[in-house]
Coordinates of C-alpha atoms in Angstrom, one line a residue:
M66 CA 0.0 0.0 0.0
A67 CA 2.9 2.4 0.7
L68 CA 4.1 2.0 -2.9
V69 CA 0.7 2.4 -4.5
R70 CA 0.2 6.1 -3.8
P71 CA 3.6 7.2 -5.3
L72 CA 3.1 5.0 -8.3
L73 CA -0.4 6.4 -8.9
L74 CA 0.9 10.0 -8.6
A75 CA 3.7 9.2 -11.0
G76 CA 1.3 7.8 -13.5
L77 CA -1.0 10.8 -13.3
A78 CA 1.9 13.2 -13.7
A79 CA 3.1 11.2 -16.7
V80 CA -0.3 11.3 -18.4
L81 CA -0.8 15.0 -17.8
V82 CA 2.7 15.9 -19.1
W83 CA 2.3 13.6 -22.1
V84 CA -1.0 15.4 -23.1
V85 CA 0.6 18.8 -22.7
A86 CA 3.8 17.9 -24.5
Q87 CA 1.8 16.3 -27.3
N88 CA -0.2 19.4 -27.8
L89 CA 2.9 21.6 -27.8
V90 CA 4.8 19.4 -30.2
L91 CA 1.9 19.2 -32.6
G92 CA 1.4 22.9 -32.5
A93 CA 5.1 23.6 -33.2
A94 CA 5.0 21.0 -36.0
R95 CA 1.9 22.7 -37.6
T96 CA 3.6 26.1 -37.4
E97 CA 6.7 24.7 -39.1
L98 CA 4.7 22.9 -41.8
D99 CA 2.8 26.2 -42.5
Q100 CA 6.1 27.9 -43.1
T101 CA 7.2 25.1 -45.4
L102 CA 3.8 25.4 -47.3
L103 CA 4.3 29.1 -47.8
L104 CA 7.8 28.8 -49.1
T105 CA 6.9 25.8 -51.4
K106 CA 3.8 27.5 -52.7
R107 CA 5.8 30.7 -53.6
A108 CA 8.5 28.6 -55.3
V109 CA 6.1 26.6 -57.4
E110 CA 4.1 29.7 -58.4
A111 CA 7.3 31.5 -59.4
E112 CA 8.4 28.5 -61.6
V113 CA 4.9 28.4 -63.3
E114 CA 4.6 32.1 -63.7
R115 CA 8.0 32.2 -65.3
L116 CA 6.7 30.6 -68.5
R117 CA 3.0 31.5 -68.3
S118 CA 3.3 34.3 -70.9
L119 CA 5.6 32.4 -73.2
P120 CA 2.9 30.9 -75.5
A121 CA 1.2 34.3 -76.0
V122 CA 4.6 36.0 -76.7
A123 CA 5.8 33.3 -79.1
A124 CA 2.4 33.3 -80.9
E125 CA 3.0 36.8 -82.1
D126 CA 5.9 35.7 -84.4
V127 CA 5.0 35.8 -88.1
R128 CA 6.5 32.3 -88.7
V129 CA 4.1 30.7 -86.2
R130 CA 1.1 32.5 -87.6
D131 CA 2.0 31.8 -91.2
A132 CA 2.5 28.1 -90.4
L133 CA -0.9 28.0 -88.8
A134 CA -2.6 29.8 -91.7
G135 CA -0.9 27.4 -94.1
T136 CA 1.0 30.2 -96.0
G137 CA 4.4 29.8 -94.3
S138 CA 7.1 27.2 -93.9
L139 CA 6.5 24.6 -91.2
Q140 CA 10.3 24.1 -90.9
A141 CA 10.8 27.8 -90.2
A142 CA 8.2 27.5 -87.4
N143 CA 9.9 24.3 -86.1
S144 CA 13.3 26.1 -85.9
Y145 CA 11.8 29.2 -84.2
L146 CA 10.0 27.1 -81.6
E147 CA 13.2 25.1 -80.9
T148 CA 15.2 28.3 -80.4
V149 CA 12.6 29.9 -78.1
A150 CA 12.4 26.7 -76.0
V151 CA 16.2 26.7 -75.5
H152 CA 16.5 30.3 -74.6
A153 CA 13.4 30.3 -72.3
Q154 CA 14.5 27.0 -70.6
A155 CA 11.1 25.5 -71.4
G156 CA 10.5 21.8 -71.8
E157 CA 8.9 21.8 -75.2
L158 CA 6.9 24.3 -77.3
F159 CA 4.5 23.1 -80.0
L160 CA 1.7 24.4 -82.3
I161 CA -1.6 22.6 -82.7
D162 CA -4.2 23.3 -85.4
A163 CA -7.9 23.6 -84.9
E164 CA -8.3 19.8 -85.4
G165 CA -6.0 19.0 -82.5
E166 CA -3.1 17.9 -84.7
T167 CA 0.5 19.1 -84.0
I168 CA 1.9 20.9 -87.0
A169 CA 5.1 22.3 -85.5
A170 CA 7.2 21.6 -82.4
S171 CA 10.5 22.4 -80.7
N172 CA 11.4 18.7 -80.7
W173 CA 10.6 18.2 -84.4
N174 CA 14.0 16.6 -85.0
R175 CA 14.2 14.3 -81.9
A176 CA 12.8 10.9 -81.0
G177 CA 9.3 11.2 -79.6
S178 CA 8.5 14.3 -81.6
F179 CA 5.0 15.8 -81.1
V180 CA 4.7 16.6 -84.8
G181 CA 1.8 14.7 -86.4
E182 CA 0.3 13.7 -83.0
N183 CA -3.3 14.6 -82.2
Y184 CA -3.9 16.2 -78.8
G185 CA -7.5 17.3 -79.3
F186 CA -8.6 15.2 -76.2
R187 CA -6.3 17.2 -73.9
P188 CA -8.1 19.8 -71.6
Y189 CA -5.4 22.4 -72.2
F190 CA -6.3 22.3 -76.0
Q191 CA -10.1 22.4 -75.4
E192 CA -9.9 25.2 -72.8
A193 CA -7.7 27.3 -75.0
M194 CA -9.9 26.9 -78.0
A195 CA -13.0 27.8 -75.9
T196 CA -11.7 30.5 -73.6
G197 CA -8.3 31.6 -75.0
Q198 CA -6.2 30.1 -72.2
G199 CA -5.6 26.6 -70.9
Q200 CA -3.5 24.7 -68.4
F201 CA -3.2 21.1 -67.4
Y202 CA -0.7 18.7 -65.7
A203 CA -0.4 15.2 -67.2
I204 CA 2.0 12.4 -68.3
G205 CA 3.0 12.9 -71.9
V206 CA 1.2 10.3 -74.0
T207 CA 4.0 10.5 -76.6
T208 CA 7.1 10.8 -74.5
G209 CA 5.9 9.4 -71.2
V210 CA 7.5 12.4 -69.5
P211 CA 5.1 14.3 -67.1
G212 CA 4.8 18.1 -67.4
Y213 CA 2.6 21.1 -66.9
F214 CA 1.0 22.4 -70.1
L215 CA 0.2 26.1 -70.6
S216 CA -1.7 27.0 -73.8
T217 CA -2.8 30.1 -75.7
R218 CA -5.3 30.3 -78.6
I219 CA -4.0 31.8 -81.9
D220 CA -6.2 33.4 -84.6
A221 CA -4.3 33.8 -87.9
G222 CA -6.8 34.9 -90.6
D223 CA -9.4 32.3 -91.0
S224 CA -7.4 29.7 -89.2
S225 CA -7.3 29.0 -85.4
G226 CA -5.0 27.0 -83.3
V227 CA -3.2 26.6 -79.9
L228 CA 0.4 27.2 -79.0
V229 CA 1.5 25.1 -76.0
V230 CA 4.5 25.2 -73.7
K231 CA 5.4 22.1 -71.6
L232 CA 7.0 22.9 -68.3
D233 CA 9.0 20.1 -66.6
L234 CA 8.5 20.5 -62.8
R235 CA 10.5 17.4 -61.8
P236 CA 13.6 19.4 -60.8
L237 CA 11.5 20.7 -57.9
E238 CA 11.4 17.2 -56.6
N239 CA 15.2 17.0 -56.5
I240 CA 15.4 20.3 -54.6
W241 CA 12.9 19.1 -52.0
R242 CA 14.7 15.8 -51.5
S243 CA 18.1 17.5 -51.2
A244 CA 16.5 19.8 -48.5
N245 CA 14.9 16.8 -46.7
A246 CA 11.5 18.5 -47.1
D247 CA 8.5 16.2 -47.2
V248 CA 6.4 18.3 -49.6
A249 CA 4.1 17.3 -52.6
L250 CA 1.7 18.7 -55.1
A251 CA -1.8 17.3 -55.8
D252 CA -4.2 18.1 -58.6
A253 CA -7.8 19.1 -58.2
N254 CA -8.9 15.5 -57.8
G255 CA -6.4 15.0 -55.0
V256 CA -3.9 12.9 -57.0
V257 CA -0.3 13.5 -56.0
F258 CA 1.7 14.1 -59.1
L259 CA 4.9 15.7 -57.7
S260 CA 6.4 14.6 -54.4
A261 CA 9.7 14.4 -52.4
R262 CA 8.5 10.9 -51.4
P263 CA 8.6 8.4 -54.3
D264 CA 6.0 6.2 -52.7
W265 CA 3.4 9.0 -52.8
Q266 CA 3.8 9.5 -56.6
Y267 CA 0.5 9.1 -58.5
R268 CA -1.5 8.2 -55.4
A269 CA -4.7 9.8 -54.3
L270 CA -5.1 11.5 -51.0
S271 CA -8.6 10.1 -50.6
T272 CA -10.6 7.5 -52.4
L273 CA -11.4 8.8 -55.9
S274 CA -15.0 9.1 -57.1
Q275 CA -16.1 7.3 -60.2
E276 CA -16.6 10.7 -61.9
A277 CA -13.0 11.6 -61.1
M278 CA -11.8 8.3 -62.4
D279 CA -13.7 8.8 -65.6
Q280 CA -12.3 12.3 -66.1
I281 CA -8.8 11.1 -65.6
A282 CA -9.3 8.3 -68.1
A283 CA -10.9 10.6 -70.7
T284 CA -8.1 13.2 -70.5
R285 CA -5.4 10.4 -70.2
A286 CA -3.8 12.6 -67.5
Y287 CA -1.9 9.7 -65.9
E288 CA -1.4 7.4 -68.8
G289 CA -0.3 3.9 -67.6
V290 CA -1.1 4.5 -63.9
S291 CA -3.6 2.3 -62.1
F292 CA -5.3 3.9 -59.1
A293 CA -7.2 0.8 -58.3
T294 CA -4.1 -1.0 -56.9
S295 CA -2.9 1.8 -54.6
A296 CA -4.6 2.7 -51.3
P297 CA -5.3 6.3 -50.4
L298 CA -2.6 8.2 -48.5
V299 CA -4.9 9.7 -45.8
R300 CA -6.4 7.4 -43.3
T301 CA -9.3 9.6 -42.2
A302 CA -11.2 12.4 -43.8
I303 CA -9.2 15.6 -44.3
E304 CA -10.4 18.3 -41.8
G305 CA -9.6 21.8 -43.0
S306 CA -5.9 22.1 -43.6
D307 CA -4.9 19.0 -41.5
A308 CA -4.4 15.4 -42.8
V309 CA -3.1 12.3 -41.0
G310 CA -1.5 9.3 -42.6
D311 CA 0.4 6.2 -41.5
G312 CA 3.2 7.6 -39.4
W313 CA 2.9 11.2 -40.5
I314 CA 0.8 14.4 -40.3
A315 CA 0.5 17.0 -43.0
R316 CA -0.8 20.5 -43.7
L317 CA -2.5 21.4 -47.0
T318 CA -3.1 24.7 -48.7
P319 CA -4.7 25.5 -52.1
M320 CA -2.9 27.2 -55.0
P321 CA -5.7 29.1 -56.8
S322 CA -3.6 30.0 -59.9
T323 CA -3.3 26.3 -60.9
G324 CA -6.1 24.6 -58.9
W325 CA -3.5 22.4 -57.1
Q326 CA -3.0 21.6 -53.5
V327 CA 0.4 22.0 -51.7
I328 CA 1.1 19.4 -49.1
A329 CA 3.8 19.5 -46.4
A330 CA 4.2 16.4 -44.2
R331 CA 6.3 15.4 -41.2
A332 CA 6.8 12.0 -39.5
T333 CA 5.2 11.6 -36.1
A334 CA 7.7 9.1 -34.6
G335 CA 10.0 11.8 -33.3
M336 CA 7.1 13.8 -31.8
Q337 CA 5.8 10.8 -30.0
L338 CA 9.3 10.1 -28.7
L339 CA 9.6 13.6 -27.3
S340 CA 6.2 13.4 -25.6
L341 CA 7.0 10.0 -24.1
A342 CA 10.4 11.3 -22.9
A343 CA 8.7 14.2 -21.2
A344 CA 6.2 11.9 -19.6
A345 CA 9.0 9.6 -18.4
L346 CA 10.9 12.5 -16.9
A347 CA 7.7 13.7 -15.1
A348 CA 7.1 10.2 -13.7
L349 CA 10.7 9.9 -12.5
A350 CA 10.6 13.4 -10.9
T351 CA 7.4 12.5 -9.1
L352 CA 8.9 9.2 -7.8
A353 CA 12.0 11.1 -6.7
I354 CA 10.0 13.7 -4.7
A355 CA 8.0 10.9 -3.1
A356 CA 11.1 9.0 -2.2
A357 CA 12.7 12.2 -0.7
F358 CA 9.5 12.8 1.3
K359 CA 9.5 9.2 2.6
A360 CA 13.1 9.4 3.6
W361 CA 12.5 12.7 5.5
E362 CA 9.5 11.1 7.3
Q363 CA 11.5 8.0 8.3
R364 CA 14.4 10.2 9.4
R365 CA 11.9 12.3 11.5
Q366 CA 10.5 9.2 13.1
I367 CA 14.0 7.8 13.9
I368 CA 15.0 11.1 15.5
A369 CA 11.8 11.2 17.5
L370 CA 12.4 7.6 18.7
R371 CA 16.0 8.4 19.6
L372 CA 14.9 11.4 21.6
S373 CA 12.3 9.4 23.4
Q374 CA 14.7 6.7 24.3
S375 CA 17.2 9.3 25.4
E376 CA 14.7 10.8 27.8
K377 CA 14.0 7.4 29.3
L378 CA 17.6 6.4 29.6
E379 CA 19.0 9.8 30.6
A380 CA 19.9 8.7 34.0
M381 CA 21.7 5.7 32.7
V382 CA 23.8 7.4 30.1
I383 CA 25.0 10.5 32.0
A384 CA 28.5 8.9 32.1
R385 CA 28.6 8.4 28.4
T386 CA 27.2 11.8 27.4
S387 CA 30.5 13.1 26.2
D388 CA 31.2 10.0 24.1
L389 CA 27.7 10.1 22.6
A390 CA 28.2 13.8 21.7
R391 CA 31.4 13.0 19.9
E392 CA 29.7 10.1 18.1
V393 CA 26.8 12.4 17.0
D394 CA 29.3 15.0 15.8
A395 CA 31.2 12.4 13.8
R396 CA 28.0 11.1 12.2
V397 CA 26.8 14.6 11.3
Q398 CA 30.2 15.4 9.8
A399 CA 30.1 12.1 7.8
E400 CA 26.6 12.9 6.6
I401 CA 27.7 16.4 5.5
D402 CA 30.7 14.9 3.7
L403 CA 28.5 12.3 2.0
R404 CA 26.0 15.0 1.0
A405 CA 28.7 17.1 -0.4
T406 CA 30.1 14.2 -2.4
Q407 CA 26.7 13.3 -3.7
E408 CA 26.1 16.9 -4.8
A409 CA 29.5 17.0 -6.5
L410 CA 28.7 13.8 -8.4
V411 CA 25.2 15.1 -9.4
H412 CA 26.8 18.3 -10.7
T413 CA 29.4 16.4 -12.6
E414 CA 26.8 14.2 -14.3
K415 CA 24.7 17.3 -15.1
M416 CA 27.7 19.0 -16.8
A417 CA 28.4 15.8 -18.8
A418 CA 24.8 15.6 -19.9
L419 CA 24.8 19.2 -20.9
G420 CA 27.9 18.6 -23.0
R421 CA 26.1 15.7 -24.8
M422 CA 23.0 17.8 -25.4
S423 CA 24.8 20.9 -26.7
T424 CA 25.3 19.5 -30.2
A425 CA 21.6 18.4 -30.5
I426 CA 20.4 21.8 -29.1
V427 CA 22.4 23.7 -31.7
H428 CA 20.8 21.6 -34.5
E429 CA 17.3 21.8 -33.1
I430 CA 17.3 25.5 -32.3
S431 CA 17.7 26.7 -35.9
Q432 CA 14.2 25.7 -37.1
P433 CA 12.3 27.2 -34.1
L434 CA 14.4 30.4 -34.6
A435 CA 13.4 30.5 -38.2
A436 CA 9.7 30.0 -37.3
M437 CA 10.0 32.8 -34.6
E438 CA 11.5 35.2 -37.1
A439 CA 8.8 34.5 -39.7
T440 CA 6.1 35.0 -37.1
L441 CA 7.6 38.4 -36.1
S442 CA 7.8 39.4 -39.7
A443 CA 4.2 38.5 -40.2
A444 CA 3.3 40.5 -37.1
E445 CA 5.3 43.5 -38.4
L446 CA 3.5 43.4 -41.7
G447 CA 0.1 43.5 -40.0
L448 CA 1.2 46.2 -37.5
D449 CA -0.4 49.6 -37.7
Q450 CA 2.2 52.1 -39.1
K451 CA 1.5 54.5 -36.3
D452 CA 2.4 51.9 -33.6
T453 CA 6.1 52.8 -33.7
A454 CA 6.8 51.5 -30.1
T455 CA 5.6 48.0 -30.9
A456 CA 7.5 48.1 -34.3
R457 CA 10.8 48.9 -32.4
R458 CA 10.2 46.1 -30.0
L459 CA 9.5 43.7 -32.8
D460 CA 12.6 44.9 -34.7
K461 CA 14.7 44.4 -31.6
A462 CA 13.4 40.9 -31.1
R463 CA 14.1 40.1 -34.7
G464 CA 17.6 41.4 -34.4
L465 CA 18.2 39.1 -31.4
I466 CA 16.8 36.1 -33.3
R467 CA 18.9 36.9 -36.4
R468 CA 22.0 37.1 -34.1
M469 CA 21.3 33.7 -32.8
Q470 CA 20.6 32.4 -36.3
R471 CA 23.9 33.8 -37.6
T472 CA 25.8 32.1 -34.8
T473 CA 24.4 28.6 -35.7
K474 CA 24.1 29.2 -39.4
H475 CA 27.7 30.4 -39.9
L476 CA 29.2 27.5 -37.9
K477 CA 27.1 24.9 -39.9
S478 CA 27.7 26.6 -43.3
F479 CA 31.4 26.9 -42.8
A480 CA 31.7 23.2 -41.7
R481 CA 29.5 21.8 -44.5
K482 CA 31.0 21.3 -47.9
E483 CA 28.3 21.3 -50.5
V484 CA 28.5 20.2 -54.2
P485 CA 27.7 23.3 -56.2
Q486 CA 24.5 23.1 -58.4
L487 CA 25.0 25.1 -61.5
M488 CA 22.1 26.5 -63.6
L489 CA 21.6 29.4 -66.0
I490 CA 20.4 32.4 -64.0
D491 CA 20.0 36.1 -64.5
L492 CA 22.5 37.7 -62.0
C493 CA 20.1 40.6 -61.4
A494 CA 17.4 38.2 -59.9
P495 CA 19.2 37.1 -56.8
V496 CA 20.5 40.6 -56.3
A497 CA 16.9 41.9 -56.2
S498 CA 15.9 39.2 -53.9
A499 CA 18.8 40.0 -51.5
L500 CA 17.8 43.6 -51.5
D501 CA 14.3 42.6 -50.5
L502 CA 15.7 40.5 -47.7
V503 CA 17.8 43.3 -46.1
A504 CA 15.1 46.0 -46.7
P505 CA 13.9 45.9 -43.0
R506 CA 17.5 46.3 -41.8
A507 CA 18.1 49.1 -44.3
R508 CA 14.9 51.0 -43.2
A509 CA 15.9 50.6 -39.5
I510 CA 19.2 52.5 -40.1
G511 CA 17.6 55.0 -42.6
V512 CA 19.4 54.1 -45.8
V513 CA 18.0 52.9 -49.2
P514 CA 20.5 50.9 -51.3
V515 CA 20.6 52.0 -54.9
F516 CA 20.6 49.3 -57.5
H517 CA 22.0 50.2 -61.0
T518 CA 20.5 47.5 -63.2
P519 CA 22.0 46.7 -66.7
E520 CA 20.1 46.7 -69.9
G521 CA 18.9 43.1 -70.6
R522 CA 19.9 39.9 -68.8
V523 CA 23.3 39.1 -67.3
D524 CA 23.3 35.3 -67.5
V525 CA 25.8 33.2 -65.5
M526 CA 26.1 29.6 -64.5
A527 CA 25.6 29.5 -60.7
G528 CA 23.0 28.8 -58.0
A529 CA 20.4 31.5 -57.4
I530 CA 20.0 30.8 -53.7
R531 CA 23.7 30.7 -52.9
I532 CA 24.3 33.9 -54.9
E533 CA 21.5 35.5 -53.0
Q534 CA 23.2 34.4 -49.8
V535 CA 26.5 36.1 -50.9
V536 CA 24.8 39.4 -51.9
A537 CA 22.7 39.5 -48.6
N538 CA 25.9 39.0 -46.6
L539 CA 27.7 41.8 -48.5
L540 CA 24.7 44.1 -48.0
L541 CA 24.5 43.4 -44.3
N542 CA 28.2 44.2 -43.9
A543 CA 27.7 47.4 -45.8
L544 CA 24.7 48.4 -43.7
D545 CA 26.8 47.7 -40.5
A546 CA 29.5 50.0 -41.9
V547 CA 27.2 52.9 -42.6
A548 CA 25.1 52.6 -39.5
D549 CA 24.7 55.9 -37.5
M550 CA 26.1 57.9 -40.4
P551 CA 24.1 61.0 -41.5
D552 CA 25.0 60.7 -45.2
A553 CA 24.9 56.9 -45.5
E554 CA 25.0 55.6 -49.1
I555 CA 25.1 52.1 -50.5
I556 CA 25.3 51.4 -54.3
V557 CA 24.8 48.0 -55.9
S558 CA 25.6 47.5 -59.6
V559 CA 25.8 44.7 -62.1
T560 CA 27.9 45.1 -65.3
T561 CA 29.7 43.0 -67.9
N562 CA 33.3 43.4 -69.0
A563 CA 35.4 41.2 -71.2
G564 CA 33.2 38.1 -70.9
Q565 CA 32.8 38.5 -67.2
A566 CA 29.9 39.6 -65.0
E567 CA 30.8 42.0 -62.3
L568 CA 28.6 42.5 -59.2
C569 CA 29.7 45.5 -57.1
V570 CA 28.6 46.5 -53.5
Q571 CA 30.0 49.9 -52.5
D572 CA 29.4 52.0 -49.3
N573 CA 30.8 55.2 -47.9
G574 CA 31.1 53.8 -44.4
K575 CA 34.0 53.9 -42.0
G576 CA 36.1 51.4 -44.0
I577 CA 38.6 48.7 -43.0
A578 CA 42.0 49.4 -41.5
D579 CA 45.0 48.5 -43.8
A580 CA 46.3 46.1 -41.1
D581 CA 42.9 44.2 -41.1
L582 CA 42.2 44.3 -44.9
S583 CA 44.3 41.2 -45.6
K584 CA 42.7 39.2 -42.8
V585 CA 38.9 39.9 -43.4
G586 CA 38.5 36.9 -45.6
E587 CA 40.0 34.5 -43.0
P588 CA 37.7 32.3 -41.0
F589 CA 36.8 33.6 -37.5
F590 CA 38.3 37.0 -38.0
S591 CA 35.9 39.9 -37.4
T592 CA 36.3 43.7 -37.1
K593 CA 33.0 44.0 -35.2
L594 CA 33.7 44.7 -31.6
T595 CA 30.2 44.0 -30.3
G596 CA 30.5 40.2 -30.8
A597 CA 27.6 40.3 -33.3
G598 CA 29.6 38.2 -35.8
L599 CA 31.7 35.0 -35.9
G600 CA 34.0 36.2 -38.7
L601 CA 32.7 33.6 -41.1
G602 CA 30.6 35.7 -43.5
L603 CA 33.2 36.7 -46.0
A604 CA 35.0 33.3 -45.8
I605 CA 31.7 31.6 -46.7
C606 CA 31.1 34.1 -49.5
K607 CA 34.6 33.4 -51.0
A608 CA 34.0 29.7 -50.8
I609 CA 30.6 30.0 -52.6
I610 CA 32.0 32.3 -55.4
S611 CA 35.0 29.9 -55.8
D612 CA 32.5 27.0 -56.4
F613 CA 31.1 29.0 -59.3
N614 CA 34.6 29.7 -60.8
G615 CA 34.5 33.4 -59.7
T616 CA 36.5 35.7 -57.6
L617 CA 35.8 38.2 -54.7
D618 CA 37.9 41.3 -54.4
I619 CA 37.8 43.8 -51.5
R620 CA 39.0 47.4 -51.7
S621 CA 38.7 49.7 -48.7
H622 CA 40.1 52.9 -47.1
Q623 CA 39.4 54.1 -43.6
N624 CA 36.7 56.8 -43.3
Q625 CA 36.2 56.6 -47.1
G626 CA 34.2 53.4 -47.6
T627 CA 34.5 49.8 -48.9
R628 CA 34.0 48.3 -52.4
V629 CA 33.5 44.6 -52.8
T630 CA 33.5 43.2 -56.4
V631 CA 32.3 39.7 -57.3
T632 CA 33.4 38.5 -60.7
L633 CA 31.7 35.5 -62.5
P634 CA 32.1 34.1 -66.0
L635 CA 29.3 35.0 -68.4
A636 CA 27.2 32.0 -69.5
V637 CA 27.2 33.4 -73.1
Q638 CA 30.9 32.9 -73.4
K639 CA 30.7 29.3 -72.4
S640 CA 27.9 28.7 -74.9
A641 CA 30.0 30.2 -77.7
E642 CA 33.0 28.0 -76.8
A643 CA 30.8 24.9 -76.8
A644 CA 29.5 25.8 -80.2

């Protein structure tokens, strides 16, 4: 009976803590998934919108219109569509007449050419002919390659037709998998057609109705895929934005521009483990408190018994009073020594446990910090402009969060060696994105960076996200240099020179001392006396630019400013050499 009560209390505490921990973990997971949904939705929309206007623009060419009207050369139209598809980085571009037959295509000279194929059954053809615009995701019936089809109706004299661009979205899957992000896209019927999880590909979220099955069969959207042999992904009915599957939870959000659904999922095993660990700790703590209380009660009873016996035998032990006093003193001292030893051992074990936990804490803290910063940004966007006091407090909180993020991000970024992913990008795009990222910081110190954009594109072979990271780092350094200056000025420019693209970030700040100029690119060297930086920013920038076969040059004079120039090979030069 003595053990029943502590065990019951420990069980009750474990249950209560498990429920609370489960709710907290699920809430944090939903917040993180919502952030993932927002980023994924923006990335997919940007990829689709990049080519949405291409059919309408290409349809204005006289070669396309003459080919559709039957007065021009089909070969000229083929060559033109092939050239446009290469320069626009589109999958394929093809022209369909009013009967649904393809008369010209960018892949006219390759195996699996669309020329001569009839696509009158496809919704993107039917919608474009009826309304002027069309869009549809499907597996290609000719090539077997899936893609997103965007179409525009063309009227050339008495002839009508449709110009279609096929956009390959499969590279997004590779990006999601490399980032360990469990995200997916599903069509209006709930069929997953793009996913970081291969086992989700071409599976329905819920059981498909017969009407949906008939529509898929009529449009041949997923040619060769049998939905009858695969079970639905979601175990129960989808409630709002939440979905639950076998060993995972997910959040869903619609994408109105395409009619799709964006899905972000996360495994529940880790969350269950955290909740169980919290419950176990609560049970152990309750048992420890019960044991301590029991020990105190037993000690009190023992002392009371000894006092009682001492009173009864006082007459008999007068002669031994001094010996008993020395014995009590010795026992008290031994007990004090034992307690001190126990406390030292407990402290040593705590320090060892903290050492083991530090690595995991550094890893786990980055994602909550990102979620906190995004939450503060959202709060700042919805804040009344007149509420300056709250705005300052939000900005101060975001600054502290960014400082913690830089501490973890710089250490992980400098230690991790990534394989550079090269693609054709316009250098101005990541520069503009970086300027948007640092805009809150620029407004806080009262300076607006000036961006001198070139005429036309400046194409280089690099990674847009990593270039954006370099430019953001250089801009933040420039903002730190001109902080508290009345005539602060930051100029960003992109130019070309002798087959090279040059990105320049210049400020009129306090500059860098000559003795420090040769060291600023070294790891862990920083000129910031406040401890705000680890001295890894420029070292990481140099490593990134080196991966893209470029250089980073720093020129500075004290009290005159600093000029940082990033040089990258132009992609046009590489194309000419390959030709």
